[in-house]
XYZ file of C-alpha atoms in Angstrom:
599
model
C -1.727 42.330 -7.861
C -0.064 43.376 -4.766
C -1.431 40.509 -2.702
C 0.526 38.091 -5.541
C 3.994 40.308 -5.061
C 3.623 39.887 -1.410
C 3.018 35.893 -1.977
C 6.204 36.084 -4.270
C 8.163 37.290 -2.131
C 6.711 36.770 1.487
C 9.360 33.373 2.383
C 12.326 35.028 0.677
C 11.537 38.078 2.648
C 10.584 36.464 5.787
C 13.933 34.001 5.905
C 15.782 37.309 5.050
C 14.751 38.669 8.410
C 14.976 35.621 10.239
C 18.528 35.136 9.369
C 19.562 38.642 9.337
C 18.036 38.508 13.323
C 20.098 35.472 14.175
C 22.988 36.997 12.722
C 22.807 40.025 14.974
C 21.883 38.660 17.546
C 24.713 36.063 17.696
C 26.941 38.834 17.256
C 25.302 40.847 20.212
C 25.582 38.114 22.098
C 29.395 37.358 21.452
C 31.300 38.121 24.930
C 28.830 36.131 26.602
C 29.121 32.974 24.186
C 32.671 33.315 24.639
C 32.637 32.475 28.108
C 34.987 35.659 29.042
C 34.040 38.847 31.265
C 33.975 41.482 28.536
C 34.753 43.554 31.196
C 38.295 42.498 31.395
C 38.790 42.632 27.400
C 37.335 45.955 27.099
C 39.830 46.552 29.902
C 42.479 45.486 28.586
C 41.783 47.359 25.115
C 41.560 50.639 26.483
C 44.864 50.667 28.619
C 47.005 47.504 28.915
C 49.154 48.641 31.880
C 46.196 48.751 34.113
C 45.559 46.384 36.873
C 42.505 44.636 36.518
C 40.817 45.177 39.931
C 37.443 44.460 40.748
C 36.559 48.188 41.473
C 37.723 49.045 38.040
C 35.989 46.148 36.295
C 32.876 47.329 38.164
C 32.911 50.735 37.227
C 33.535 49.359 33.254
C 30.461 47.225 34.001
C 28.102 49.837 35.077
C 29.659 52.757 32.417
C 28.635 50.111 29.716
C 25.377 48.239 31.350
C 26.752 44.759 31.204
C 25.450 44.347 34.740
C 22.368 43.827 32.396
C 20.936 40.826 31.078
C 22.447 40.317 27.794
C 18.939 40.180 26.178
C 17.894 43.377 27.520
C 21.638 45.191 26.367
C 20.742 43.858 22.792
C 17.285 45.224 22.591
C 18.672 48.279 23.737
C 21.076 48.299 20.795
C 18.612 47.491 17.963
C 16.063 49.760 19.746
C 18.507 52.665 19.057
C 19.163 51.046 15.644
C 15.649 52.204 14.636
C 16.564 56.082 15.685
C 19.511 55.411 13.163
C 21.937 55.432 16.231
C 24.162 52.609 16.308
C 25.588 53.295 19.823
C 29.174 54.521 21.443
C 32.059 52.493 21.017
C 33.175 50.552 24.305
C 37.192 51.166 23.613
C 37.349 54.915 21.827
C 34.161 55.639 23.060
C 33.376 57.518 19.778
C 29.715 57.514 17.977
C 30.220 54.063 15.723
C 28.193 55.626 12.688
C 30.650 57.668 11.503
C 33.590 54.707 11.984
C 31.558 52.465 9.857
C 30.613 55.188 7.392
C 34.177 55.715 6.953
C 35.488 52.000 7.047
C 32.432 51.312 3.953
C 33.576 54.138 1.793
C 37.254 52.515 2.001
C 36.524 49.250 1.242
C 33.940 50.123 -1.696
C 36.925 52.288 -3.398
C 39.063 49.293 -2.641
C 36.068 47.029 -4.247
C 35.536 49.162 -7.301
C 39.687 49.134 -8.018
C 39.422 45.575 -7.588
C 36.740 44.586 -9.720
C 38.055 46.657 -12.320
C 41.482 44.248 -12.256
C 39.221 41.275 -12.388
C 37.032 42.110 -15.178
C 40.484 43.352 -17.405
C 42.148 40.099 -16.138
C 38.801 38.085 -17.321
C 38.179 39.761 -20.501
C 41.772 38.603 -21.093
C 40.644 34.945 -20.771
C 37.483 35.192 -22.362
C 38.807 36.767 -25.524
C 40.501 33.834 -26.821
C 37.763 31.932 -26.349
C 35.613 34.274 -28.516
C 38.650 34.334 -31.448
C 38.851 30.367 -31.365
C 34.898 29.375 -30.820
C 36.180 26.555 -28.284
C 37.333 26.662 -24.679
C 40.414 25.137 -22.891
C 39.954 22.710 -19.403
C 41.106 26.386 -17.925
C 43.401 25.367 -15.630
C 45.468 27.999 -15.828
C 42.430 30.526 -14.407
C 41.663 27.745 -12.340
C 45.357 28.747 -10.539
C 44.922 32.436 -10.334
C 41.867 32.178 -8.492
C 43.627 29.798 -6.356
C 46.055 32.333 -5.498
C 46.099 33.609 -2.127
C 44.895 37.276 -1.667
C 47.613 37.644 1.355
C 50.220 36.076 -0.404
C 49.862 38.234 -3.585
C 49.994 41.220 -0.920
C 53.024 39.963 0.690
C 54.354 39.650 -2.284
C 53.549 42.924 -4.180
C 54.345 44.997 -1.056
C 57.920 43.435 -1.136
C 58.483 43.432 -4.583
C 56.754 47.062 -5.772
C 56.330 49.098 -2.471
C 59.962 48.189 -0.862
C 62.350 46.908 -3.542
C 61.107 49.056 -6.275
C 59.682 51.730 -4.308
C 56.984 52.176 -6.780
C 54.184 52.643 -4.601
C 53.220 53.376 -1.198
C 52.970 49.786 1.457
C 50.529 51.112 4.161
C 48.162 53.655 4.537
C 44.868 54.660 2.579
C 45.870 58.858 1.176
C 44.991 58.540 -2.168
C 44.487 56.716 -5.072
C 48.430 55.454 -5.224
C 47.378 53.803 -1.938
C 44.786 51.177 -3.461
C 46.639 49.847 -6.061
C 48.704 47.181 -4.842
C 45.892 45.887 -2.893
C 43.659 45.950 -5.809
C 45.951 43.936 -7.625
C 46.073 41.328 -4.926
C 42.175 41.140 -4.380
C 41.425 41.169 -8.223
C 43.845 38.386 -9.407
C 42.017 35.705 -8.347
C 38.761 37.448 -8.662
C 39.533 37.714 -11.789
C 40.423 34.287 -12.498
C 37.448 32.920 -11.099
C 35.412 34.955 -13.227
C 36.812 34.456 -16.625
C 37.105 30.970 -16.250
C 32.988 30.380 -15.265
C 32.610 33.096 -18.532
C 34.976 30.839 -20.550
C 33.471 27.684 -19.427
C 30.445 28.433 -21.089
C 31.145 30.281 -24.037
C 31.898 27.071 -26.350
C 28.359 25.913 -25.654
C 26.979 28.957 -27.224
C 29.097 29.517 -29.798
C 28.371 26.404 -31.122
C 24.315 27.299 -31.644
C 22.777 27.222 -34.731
C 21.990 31.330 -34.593
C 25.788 31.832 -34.728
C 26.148 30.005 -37.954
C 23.155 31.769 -39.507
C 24.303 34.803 -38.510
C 28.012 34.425 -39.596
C 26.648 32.950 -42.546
C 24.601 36.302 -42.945
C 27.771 38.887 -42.714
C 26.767 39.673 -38.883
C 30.422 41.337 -37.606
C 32.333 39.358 -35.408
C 31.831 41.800 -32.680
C 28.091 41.570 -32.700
C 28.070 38.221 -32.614
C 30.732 38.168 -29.407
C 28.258 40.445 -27.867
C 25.175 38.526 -27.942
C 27.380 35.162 -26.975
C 28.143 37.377 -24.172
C 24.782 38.252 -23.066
C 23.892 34.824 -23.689
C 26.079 33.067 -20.841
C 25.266 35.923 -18.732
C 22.246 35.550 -16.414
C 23.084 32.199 -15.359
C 26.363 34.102 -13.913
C 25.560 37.455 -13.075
C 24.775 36.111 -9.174
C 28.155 35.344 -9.449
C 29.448 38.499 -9.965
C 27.439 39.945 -7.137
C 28.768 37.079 -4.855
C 32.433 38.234 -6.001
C 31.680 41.656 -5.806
C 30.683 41.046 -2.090
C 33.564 38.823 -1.168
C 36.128 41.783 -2.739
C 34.504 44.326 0.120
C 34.185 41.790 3.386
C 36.375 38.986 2.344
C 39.780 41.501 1.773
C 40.296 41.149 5.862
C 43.904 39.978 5.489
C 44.447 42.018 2.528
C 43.619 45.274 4.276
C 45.662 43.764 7.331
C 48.855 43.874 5.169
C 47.960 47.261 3.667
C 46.721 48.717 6.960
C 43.827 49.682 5.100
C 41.287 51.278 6.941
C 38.657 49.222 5.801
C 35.036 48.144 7.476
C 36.843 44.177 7.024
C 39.662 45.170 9.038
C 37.444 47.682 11.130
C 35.432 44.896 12.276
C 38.394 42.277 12.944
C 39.976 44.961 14.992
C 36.676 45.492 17.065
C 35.984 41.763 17.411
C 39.104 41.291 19.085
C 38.765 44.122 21.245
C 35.299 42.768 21.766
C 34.221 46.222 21.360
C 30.492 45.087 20.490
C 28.531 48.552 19.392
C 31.417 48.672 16.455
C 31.515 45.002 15.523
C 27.480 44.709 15.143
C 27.509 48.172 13.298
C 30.254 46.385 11.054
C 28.519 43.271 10.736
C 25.176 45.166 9.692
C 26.856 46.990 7.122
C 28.304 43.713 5.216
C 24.756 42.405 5.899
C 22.946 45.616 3.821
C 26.212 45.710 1.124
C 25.061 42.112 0.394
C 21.563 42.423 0.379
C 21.480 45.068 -2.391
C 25.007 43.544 -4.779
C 22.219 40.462 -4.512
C 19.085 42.483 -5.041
C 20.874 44.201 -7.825
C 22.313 41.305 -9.408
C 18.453 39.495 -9.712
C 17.616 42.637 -11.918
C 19.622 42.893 -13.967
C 19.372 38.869 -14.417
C 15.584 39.327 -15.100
C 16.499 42.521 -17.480
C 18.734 40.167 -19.465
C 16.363 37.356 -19.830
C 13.546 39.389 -20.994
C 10.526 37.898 -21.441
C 11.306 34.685 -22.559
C 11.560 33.633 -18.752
C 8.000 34.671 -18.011
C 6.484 33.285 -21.293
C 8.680 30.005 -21.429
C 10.244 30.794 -24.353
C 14.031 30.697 -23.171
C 16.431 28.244 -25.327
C 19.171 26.250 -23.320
C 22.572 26.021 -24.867
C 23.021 22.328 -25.909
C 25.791 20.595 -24.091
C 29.175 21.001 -24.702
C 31.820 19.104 -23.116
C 35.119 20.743 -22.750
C 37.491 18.594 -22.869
C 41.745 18.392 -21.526
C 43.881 15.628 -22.518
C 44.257 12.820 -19.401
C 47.888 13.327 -19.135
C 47.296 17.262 -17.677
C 45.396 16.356 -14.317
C 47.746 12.973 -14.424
C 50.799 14.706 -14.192
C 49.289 17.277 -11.747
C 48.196 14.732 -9.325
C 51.132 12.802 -9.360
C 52.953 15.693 -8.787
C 50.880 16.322 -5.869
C 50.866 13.165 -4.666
C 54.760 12.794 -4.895
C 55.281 16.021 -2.944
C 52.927 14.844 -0.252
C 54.001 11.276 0.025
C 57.841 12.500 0.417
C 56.599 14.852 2.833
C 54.838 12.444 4.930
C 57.939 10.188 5.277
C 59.616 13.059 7.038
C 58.908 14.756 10.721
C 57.518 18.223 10.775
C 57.828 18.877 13.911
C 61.508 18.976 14.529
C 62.991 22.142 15.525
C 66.730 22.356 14.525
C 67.900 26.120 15.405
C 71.224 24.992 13.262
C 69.285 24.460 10.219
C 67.041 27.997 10.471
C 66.305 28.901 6.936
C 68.437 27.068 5.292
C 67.496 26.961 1.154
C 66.575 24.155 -0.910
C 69.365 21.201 -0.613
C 68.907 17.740 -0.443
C 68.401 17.433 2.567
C 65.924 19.387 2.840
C 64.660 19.801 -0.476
C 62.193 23.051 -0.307
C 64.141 24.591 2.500
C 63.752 24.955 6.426
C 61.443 27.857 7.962
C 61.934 30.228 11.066
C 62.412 26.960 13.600
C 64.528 25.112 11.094
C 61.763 22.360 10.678
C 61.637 20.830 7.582
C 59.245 22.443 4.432
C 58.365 19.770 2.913
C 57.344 17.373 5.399
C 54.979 20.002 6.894
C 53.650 20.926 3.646
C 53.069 17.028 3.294
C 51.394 16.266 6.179
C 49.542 19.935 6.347
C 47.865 18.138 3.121
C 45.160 16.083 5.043
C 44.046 18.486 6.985
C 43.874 21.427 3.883
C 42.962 19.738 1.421
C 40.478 16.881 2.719
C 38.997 19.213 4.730
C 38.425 21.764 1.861
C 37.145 18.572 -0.119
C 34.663 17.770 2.550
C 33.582 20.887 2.926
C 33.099 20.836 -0.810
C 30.547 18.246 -1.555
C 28.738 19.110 1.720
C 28.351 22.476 -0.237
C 27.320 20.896 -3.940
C 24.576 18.614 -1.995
C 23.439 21.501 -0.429
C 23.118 23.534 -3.164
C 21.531 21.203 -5.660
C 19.126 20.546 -2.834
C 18.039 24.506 -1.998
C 17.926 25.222 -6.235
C 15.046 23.732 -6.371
C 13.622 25.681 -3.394
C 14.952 28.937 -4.547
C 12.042 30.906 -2.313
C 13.089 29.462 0.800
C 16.918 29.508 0.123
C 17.072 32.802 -1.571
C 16.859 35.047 1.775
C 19.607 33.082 3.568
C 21.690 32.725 0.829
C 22.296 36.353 0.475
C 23.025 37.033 4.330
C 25.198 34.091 3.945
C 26.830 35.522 1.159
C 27.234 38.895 2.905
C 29.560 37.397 5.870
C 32.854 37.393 5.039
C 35.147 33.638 6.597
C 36.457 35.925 8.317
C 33.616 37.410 10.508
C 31.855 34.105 10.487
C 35.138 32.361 11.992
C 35.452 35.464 14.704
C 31.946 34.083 15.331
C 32.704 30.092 15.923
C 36.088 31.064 17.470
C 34.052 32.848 19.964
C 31.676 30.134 20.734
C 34.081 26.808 20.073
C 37.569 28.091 20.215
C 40.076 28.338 17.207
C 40.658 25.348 15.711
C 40.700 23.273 12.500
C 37.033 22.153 13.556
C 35.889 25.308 13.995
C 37.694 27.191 10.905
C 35.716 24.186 8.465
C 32.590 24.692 10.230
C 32.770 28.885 9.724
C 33.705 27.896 5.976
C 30.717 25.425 5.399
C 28.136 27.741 6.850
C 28.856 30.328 3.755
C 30.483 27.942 1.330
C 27.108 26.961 -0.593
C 25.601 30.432 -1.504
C 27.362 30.475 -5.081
C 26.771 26.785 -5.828
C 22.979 27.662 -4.654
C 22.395 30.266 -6.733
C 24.214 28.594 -9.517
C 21.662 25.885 -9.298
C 18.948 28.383 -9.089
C 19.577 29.892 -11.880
C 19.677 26.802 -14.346
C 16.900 25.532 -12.607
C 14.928 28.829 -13.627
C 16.175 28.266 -17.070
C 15.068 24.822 -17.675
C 11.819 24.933 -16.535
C 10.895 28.185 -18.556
C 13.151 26.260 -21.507
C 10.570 25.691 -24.498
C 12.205 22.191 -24.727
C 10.608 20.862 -21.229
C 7.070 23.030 -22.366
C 7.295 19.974 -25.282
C 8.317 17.753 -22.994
C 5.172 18.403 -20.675
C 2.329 18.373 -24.049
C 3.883 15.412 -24.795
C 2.833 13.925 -21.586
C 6.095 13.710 -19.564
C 5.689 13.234 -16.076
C 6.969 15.489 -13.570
C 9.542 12.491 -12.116
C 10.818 11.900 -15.631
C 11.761 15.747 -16.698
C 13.004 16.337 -12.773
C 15.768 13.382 -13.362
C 15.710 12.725 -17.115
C 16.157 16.373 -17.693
C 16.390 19.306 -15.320
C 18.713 17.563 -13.019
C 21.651 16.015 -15.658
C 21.763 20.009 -17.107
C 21.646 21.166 -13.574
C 23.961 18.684 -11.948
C 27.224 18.806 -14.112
C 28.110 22.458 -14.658
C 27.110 23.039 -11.161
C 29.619 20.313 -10.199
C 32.181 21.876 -12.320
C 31.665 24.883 -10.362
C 31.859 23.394 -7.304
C 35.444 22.002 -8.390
C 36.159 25.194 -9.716
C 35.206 26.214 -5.607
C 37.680 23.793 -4.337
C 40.838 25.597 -4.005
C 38.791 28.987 -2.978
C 37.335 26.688 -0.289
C 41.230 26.027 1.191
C 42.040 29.646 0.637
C 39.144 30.439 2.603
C 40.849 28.042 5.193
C 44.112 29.046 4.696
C 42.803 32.550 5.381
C 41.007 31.874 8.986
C 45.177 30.263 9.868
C 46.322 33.418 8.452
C 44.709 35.597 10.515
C 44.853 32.921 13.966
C 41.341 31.693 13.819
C 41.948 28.068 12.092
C 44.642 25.931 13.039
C 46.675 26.893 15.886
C 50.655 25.923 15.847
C 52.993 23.711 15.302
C 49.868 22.367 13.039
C 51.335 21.981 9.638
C 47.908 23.873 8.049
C 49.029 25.420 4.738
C 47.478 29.004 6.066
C 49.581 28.557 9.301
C 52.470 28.033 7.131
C 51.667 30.998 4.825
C 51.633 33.126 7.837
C 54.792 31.783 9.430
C 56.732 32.549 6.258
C 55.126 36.204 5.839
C 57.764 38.029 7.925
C 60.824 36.298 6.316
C 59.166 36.241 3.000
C 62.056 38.202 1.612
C 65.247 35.937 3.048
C 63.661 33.042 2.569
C 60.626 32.941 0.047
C 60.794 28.999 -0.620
C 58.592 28.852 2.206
C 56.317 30.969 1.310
C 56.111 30.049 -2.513
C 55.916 25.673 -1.279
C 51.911 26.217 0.081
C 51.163 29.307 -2.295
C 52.319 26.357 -5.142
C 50.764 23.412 -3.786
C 47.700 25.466 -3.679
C 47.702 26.853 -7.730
C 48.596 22.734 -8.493
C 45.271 21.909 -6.784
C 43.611 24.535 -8.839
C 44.950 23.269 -11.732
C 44.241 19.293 -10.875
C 40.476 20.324 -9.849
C 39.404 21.999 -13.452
C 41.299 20.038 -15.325
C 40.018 16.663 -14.296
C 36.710 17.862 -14.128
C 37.458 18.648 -17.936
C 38.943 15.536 -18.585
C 36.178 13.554 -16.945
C 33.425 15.354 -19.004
C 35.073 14.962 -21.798
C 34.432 11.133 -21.664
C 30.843 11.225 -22.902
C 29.000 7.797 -21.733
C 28.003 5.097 -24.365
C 23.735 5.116 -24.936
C 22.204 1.668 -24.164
C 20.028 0.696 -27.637
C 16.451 0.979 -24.950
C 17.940 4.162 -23.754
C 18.123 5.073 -27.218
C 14.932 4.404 -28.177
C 13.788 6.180 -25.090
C 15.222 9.417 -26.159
C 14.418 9.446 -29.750
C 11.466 11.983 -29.160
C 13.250 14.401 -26.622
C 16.268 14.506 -28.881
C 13.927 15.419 -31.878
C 12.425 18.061 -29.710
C 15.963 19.344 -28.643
C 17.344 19.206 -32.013
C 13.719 21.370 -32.934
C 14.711 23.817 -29.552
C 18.131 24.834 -30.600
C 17.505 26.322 -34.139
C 15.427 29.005 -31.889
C 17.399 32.750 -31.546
C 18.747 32.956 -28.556
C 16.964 35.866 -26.100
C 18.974 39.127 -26.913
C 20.508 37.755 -29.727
């Protein structure tokens, strides 16, 4: 028995540690893949106003033992790691446990306020769903996850912490102090959630057990319920992912709030290259991810039961939701207006005369700081966002539907992807290529297919231990014919949805990296660089703020909805494919009177 647990999970545990290694040691090895004396920046970090000599360089060399081989300074850090000491920092020169003790107990009180907001804000879109028994393209979720987190804090510090003087701005003294940023972390979170929860409701709901049991006086709640616990497992990784992304991913978030958080904490000591602190950082996101993923595969397996051991699980049949044409029609012409007016103009003229200036015809969504024109950056700032988010998009779906069906293998270094934040991922690149657009999309693709993987995982899971394919097999179905007849057209589409629905995040995540000086680099006209150009006149002149923040919800919106629209359009059935299918649609019609597991 224990030799077949250790076979079960011997290559998930094995690429665990081999990523969780090169993770580390990437990140012990940072000031030397930078190419910059981390003398000099450790230097500079402790007193600014000192003159970098070489005796003084020397003496920070030989107080910190990077006269050493970098090899040798690394195994001395993960040989104290096994004493549980996690070294002295090189700037304070403080023990680092108790910094990254504190930093994780911030951000997990910022995570728990914040997942609270998103599962209100979700149960808010799933409920109509539940009243109606039929979903919408959700395009309007689609553009509150596409939101972004440091624009919503810009925002609500302005509006509720200055104006208003509701709340505190800055700071982390009590619980006063977490509510505005929970609001702006658990917006989009929430979004993103209710809409993959509403996105498969309608499927369920339309299953024969729901009419049986309606028709049997079942309450309306019960039956929500076990709808509920139906769509769940294929989702729950999801909420682990988001759960994750809440704690590591809030960087700029807690950079607005000056929240004292183990995100910020390990920006701060990245860019101080103050190494003990940013690999004690690092390993904490690492172990917070490990066990949100470790968690979220039990209580997967508790929902399924034993139908996914005996082979017994029923799939939800198909059920295209579908948005009229003219919604992603008039979204994409919109878009496409917006960005072919802006393209006609220059963004790189700098008119001092003009600083700005609002919305006139002349410039018709304003001027920023340098008086340069809004909308022909946010035009030609288009092509790089958004085809590079695209890009970085189907890289991510081909990935994914590739490692579902080698869920053993992809498994451990899917959750140490999904442990690293863009942002720590992009100090990494940075360090190693240089800020950049190229560099930014690279950081992004390296942890943009975790969700879509485990997405595919999941339904992959599913339909194998479906009873439908168990038929499929005694009736003497090859393995070639279920793998493309069957498991990959359930697989494909609502993971492609998803990926869709992972668009816009994808440009936040971009947008993000320019935020915080590790993507573009100016006068690029990136949509982050412009969000962050237009943060500190946000209040005089908030047209340039609102023009990306827009152009990014529209995307949202265009993505979902034209997915919906295109699945809508179910494909005509040749009369041999027909006849082809005449005994697996018997057998599926046979499958879905079963009761659903935890019905």
């Amino acid at each position: 028995m224990k030799a077949l647990a250790r076979k079960a999970v011997g290559p998930v545990g094995l690429t665990r540690l081999v990523c969780l290694v090169a993770v580390l040691a990437t990140v012990g090895l940072l000031p030397w893949l930078a190419h910059k004396d981390p003398a000099l920046t450790v230097l500079r970090a402790r007193s600014a106003e000192q003159v970098a000599t070489e005796e003084a360089l020397s003496a920070i060399r030989e107080d910190l033992g990077l006269d050493a081989h970098p090899l040798s300074l690394l195994g001395k850090w993960a040989a104290g790691l096994l004493r549980g000491d996690l070294g002295t920092s090189w700037v304070s020169g403080t023990d680092v446990l108790p910094s990254v003790i504190s930093g994780l107990q911030v951000s997990l009180g910022l995570m728990g306020a914040a997942l609270g907001v998103a599962v209100l804000l979700a149960a808010a879109l799933v409920v109509p769903v539940l009243v109606r028994g039929r979903g919408t393209a959700g395009a309007f979720a689609a553009m509150l996850a596409a939101l972004p987190e440091f624009l919503l804090a810009v925002i609500a510090l302005l509006v509720c912490g200055v104006w208003l003087g509701w709340l505190p701005t800055s700071g982390w003294a009590g619980p006063q102090y977490m509510v505005l940023p929970a609001i702006a972390l658990g917006l989009p979170a929430g979004g993103l959630l209710g809409r993959l929860v509403a996105d498969a409701l309608p499927a369920v709901l339309d299953e024969r057990w729901v009419e049986l049991w309606r028709g049997a006086g079942v309450s309306r709640a019960r039956i929500a319920a076990a709808a509920l616990r139906r769509v769940m497992p294929p989702l729950v990784p999801q909420f682990g992912m988001v759960a994750v992304g809440l704690t590591g991913g809030a960087v700029a978030v807690e950079v607005v709030f000056a929240v004292p958080g183990i995100g910020r904490t390990a920006l701060g000591a990245a860019k101080s290259q103050d190494l003990p602190l940013l690999q004690g950082s690092v390993l904490a996101l690492l172990l917070l991810g490990l066990a949100a993923g470790a968690l979220a595969t039990l209580l997967r397996r508790r929902l399924l039961g034993p139908a996914l051991r005996d082979a017994g699980l029923t799939l939800p049949p198909a059920r295209p939701v579908r948005a009229h044409p003219a919604i992603p029609l008039t979204l994409a012409a919109t878009l496409l207006l917006v960005t072919g007016w802006g393209l006609l103009r220059d963004p790189y003229t700098v008119n001092a005369a003009a600083r700005l200036t609002a919305p006139s015809w002349a410039h018709p969504l304003g001027t920023d700081a340098l008086g340069r024109d809004v909308l022909a950056r946010l035009g030609h700032g288009a092509a790089s966002t958004v085809g590079t988010a695209a890009a970085i998009c189907v890289l991510s779906l081909l990935v994914a539907l590739a490692l579902g069906f080698l869920p053993g293998i992809a498994a451990g270094a899917a959750d140490i992807a999904n442990a690293l934040p863009p942002v720590i991922v992009g100090i990494l690149v940075a360090a190693a290529v240089g800020p950049g657009t190229g560099g930014a999309a690279l950081a992004v693709a390296l942890i943009s297919w975790p969700a879509l993987s485990a997405h595919a995982a999941a339904l992959v899971q599913e339909v194998r231990a479906s009873a439908f394919l168990t038929a499929q097999r005694a009736m003497g179905a090859t393995p070639f014919w279920i793998l493309t007849r069957h498991v990959l057209p359930s697989v494909a589409a609502p993971v492609a949805r998803h990926a869709l629905l992972r668009l816009p995040g994808i440009a936040l995540a971009l947008a993000s990296l320019g935020f915080l000086g590790l993507g573009a680099q100016p006068p690029a006209p990136e949509w982050g660089l412009l969000l962050d150009e237009s943060r500190a006149y946000v209040e005089r002149a908030p047209w340039a703020a609102l023009a990306p923040a827009v152009a990014l919800a529209l995307l949202a919106g265009l993505a979902v909805s034209g997915a919906a629209a295109a699945q809508g359009r179910r494909p005509r059935t040749t009369t041999s494919g027909a006849r082809g299918k005449r005994g697996a649609d018997a057998v599926r019609a046979a499958a879905r009177k079963e009761t659903p597991v935890g019905a």
